[in-house]
Amino acid sequence: MFEETMTPYQYTYQNPIRFTDPTGMEGEWTGVTKNEDGSYTVVAGEADNDRNIYVMDRKGNRTDEVVEQSFTEYSFLLYEGQPAIGAIINPGDMSGNDFMNNEIINNPNGLGLIEYMRNATGGELYDFKARGFV
């Protein structure tokens, strides 16, 4: 949970309740079907502390086959908390990485975490989903 040089309070920024997910609802799993072109279509999802992206069978049941893990627990959830049904996951698409590297990490204005967080939802400047991506 923490390194030898770090206390549990330092690990959680002096707020262990807020940053250790006391409700167990932090993560969410995503269910997909595989498309002929190698991409995947989101068909299900649920907040249950599991960021894995699972292939679903023809009957709509989750299999043990994991495609990948979501970058964040909200990667394939809409703002209302519902799964982004119909969203396409293309393993070869680097637009998410490009967005993070070019606009967030290497931002020439020295973008800080707080500024990013304030402008990353609701159609704001750094809201990746508002650009047509999920």
Tab-separated table of C-alpha atoms in Angstrom:
chain	number	residue	atom	x	y	z
A	1	MET	CA	0.000	0.000	0.000
A	2	PHE	CA	2.787	2.437	0.712
A	3	GLU	CA	6.522	2.605	0.546
A	4	GLU	CA	8.707	2.453	3.643
A	5	THR	CA	9.313	6.197	3.473
A	6	MET	CA	5.639	7.051	3.176
A	7	THR	CA	2.990	6.879	5.883
A	8	PRO	CA	-0.596	5.880	5.063
A	9	TYR	CA	-1.605	9.509	5.557
A	10	GLN	CA	0.994	10.784	3.098
A	11	TYR	CA	-0.117	8.131	0.607
A	12	THR	CA	-3.681	9.469	0.741
A	13	TYR	CA	-2.850	13.189	0.987
A	14	GLN	CA	-3.906	13.295	4.661
A	15	ASN	CA	-7.370	11.988	3.764
A	16	PRO	CA	-7.503	8.158	3.884
A	17	ILE	CA	-11.304	8.055	3.753
A	18	ARG	CA	-11.512	10.032	0.522
A	19	PHE	CA	-8.662	8.342	-1.325
A	20	THR	CA	-9.053	4.658	-0.403
A	21	ASP	CA	-12.562	4.074	-1.761
A	22	PRO	CA	-14.470	3.187	1.432
A	23	THR	CA	-17.616	2.226	-0.530
A	24	GLY	CA	-15.806	-0.186	-2.845
A	25	MET	CA	-17.375	1.457	-5.895
A	26	GLU	CA	-14.254	3.056	-7.337
A	27	GLY	CA	-13.741	0.818	-10.342
A	28	GLU	CA	-16.017	-0.418	-13.061
A	29	TRP	CA	-15.872	-3.284	-15.518
A	30	THR	CA	-16.718	-2.905	-19.173
A	31	GLY	CA	-18.213	-5.587	-21.411
A	32	VAL	CA	-17.455	-5.597	-25.142
A	33	THR	CA	-18.043	-7.621	-28.278
A	34	LYS	CA	-15.250	-8.072	-30.815
A	35	ASN	CA	-15.706	-6.526	-34.266
A	36	GLU	CA	-14.325	-7.954	-37.519
A	37	ASP	CA	-11.767	-5.120	-37.827
A	38	GLY	CA	-10.198	-5.920	-34.434
A	39	SER	CA	-11.971	-3.143	-32.569
A	40	TYR	CA	-14.514	-3.718	-29.786
A	41	THR	CA	-17.995	-2.332	-29.127
A	42	VAL	CA	-19.072	-1.535	-25.567
A	43	VAL	CA	-22.230	-3.496	-24.724
A	44	ALA	CA	-22.287	-3.447	-20.906
A	45	GLY	CA	-20.621	-2.064	-17.821
A	46	GLU	CA	-21.023	-1.714	-14.102
A	47	ALA	CA	-19.340	0.097	-11.216
A	48	ASP	CA	-17.969	-2.696	-9.030
A	49	ASN	CA	-14.259	-2.093	-8.348
A	50	ASP	CA	-13.051	-3.933	-11.478
A	51	ARG	CA	-11.452	-1.881	-14.296
A	52	ASN	CA	-11.096	-4.865	-16.651
A	53	ILE	CA	-12.611	-4.839	-20.138
A	54	TYR	CA	-14.201	-8.260	-20.707
A	55	VAL	CA	-15.343	-9.932	-23.918
A	56	MET	CA	-19.031	-10.882	-23.718
A	57	ASP	CA	-20.419	-14.087	-25.234
A	58	ARG	CA	-23.335	-14.266	-27.696
A	59	LYS	CA	-25.812	-14.582	-24.821
A	60	GLY	CA	-24.553	-11.384	-23.186
A	61	ASN	CA	-22.630	-13.111	-20.404
A	62	ARG	CA	-19.246	-11.858	-19.301
A	63	THR	CA	-16.407	-14.256	-20.172
A	64	ASP	CA	-13.013	-14.557	-18.495
A	65	GLU	CA	-11.266	-13.063	-21.559
A	66	VAL	CA	-9.837	-9.652	-20.625
A	67	VAL	CA	-9.006	-7.288	-23.483
A	68	GLU	CA	-7.343	-4.591	-21.374
A	69	GLN	CA	-7.845	-2.500	-18.253
A	70	SER	CA	-9.540	0.891	-18.361
A	71	PHE	CA	-7.247	3.877	-17.819
A	72	THR	CA	-9.575	5.218	-15.132
A	73	GLU	CA	-12.630	3.842	-13.392
A	74	TYR	CA	-14.784	6.193	-15.497
A	75	SER	CA	-13.243	5.541	-18.925
A	76	PHE	CA	-16.332	3.917	-20.420
A	77	LEU	CA	-19.042	5.415	-18.239
A	78	LEU	CA	-21.107	8.395	-19.323
A	79	TYR	CA	-21.584	11.384	-17.029
A	80	GLU	CA	-24.762	9.817	-15.645
A	81	GLY	CA	-22.805	6.715	-14.584
A	82	GLN	CA	-24.292	4.518	-17.305
A	83	PRO	CA	-22.062	2.408	-19.593
A	84	ALA	CA	-21.237	4.034	-22.946
A	85	ILE	CA	-23.166	1.453	-24.974
A	86	GLY	CA	-22.076	1.462	-28.621
A	87	ALA	CA	-18.734	3.176	-27.993
A	88	ILE	CA	-15.907	1.707	-30.063
A	89	ILE	CA	-12.629	0.667	-28.449
A	90	ASN	CA	-9.862	0.483	-31.017
A	91	PRO	CA	-6.627	-0.909	-29.534
A	92	GLY	CA	-4.652	0.722	-32.368
A	93	ASP	CA	-6.087	4.201	-31.781
A	94	MET	CA	-3.603	6.396	-29.938
A	95	SER	CA	-5.815	9.509	-29.628
A	96	GLY	CA	-6.179	9.081	-25.856
A	97	ASN	CA	-2.412	8.808	-25.395
A	98	ASP	CA	-1.840	11.750	-27.725
A	99	PHE	CA	-4.367	13.823	-25.774
A	100	MET	CA	-2.709	13.025	-22.439
A	101	ASN	CA	0.835	13.574	-23.711
A	102	ASN	CA	0.272	16.664	-25.853
A	103	GLU	CA	-2.397	18.532	-23.943
A	104	ILE	CA	-2.032	17.455	-20.329
A	105	ILE	CA	1.435	16.135	-19.462
A	106	ASN	CA	3.454	18.337	-21.833
A	107	ASN	CA	1.151	21.356	-21.660
A	108	PRO	CA	3.264	24.455	-22.431
A	109	ASN	CA	1.317	26.461	-19.834
A	110	GLY	CA	2.310	24.094	-17.030
A	111	LEU	CA	-1.151	22.651	-16.490
A	112	GLY	CA	-1.592	21.514	-12.896
A	113	LEU	CA	-3.786	18.715	-11.630
A	114	ILE	CA	-6.370	21.054	-10.077
A	115	GLU	CA	-6.708	23.107	-13.265
A	116	TYR	CA	-7.029	19.931	-15.326
A	117	MET	CA	-9.704	18.532	-13.005
A	118	ARG	CA	-11.727	21.757	-13.133
A	119	ASN	CA	-11.715	21.714	-16.933
A	120	ALA	CA	-12.062	17.997	-17.698
A	121	THR	CA	-15.830	17.499	-17.414
A	122	GLY	CA	-19.048	18.958	-18.752
A	123	GLY	CA	-17.713	19.890	-22.177
A	124	GLU	CA	-14.860	22.004	-20.835
A	125	LEU	CA	-11.498	22.453	-22.583
A	126	TYR	CA	-9.903	19.193	-21.351
A	127	ASP	CA	-13.038	17.009	-21.530
A	128	PHE	CA	-11.871	14.189	-23.832
A	129	LYS	CA	-15.347	12.648	-24.036
A	130	ALA	CA	-16.840	15.922	-25.315
A	131	ARG	CA	-14.591	15.611	-28.372
A	132	GLY	CA	-16.543	12.575	-29.542
A	133	PHE	CA	-14.398	10.009	-27.771
A	134	VAL	CA	-15.429	7.897	-24.802
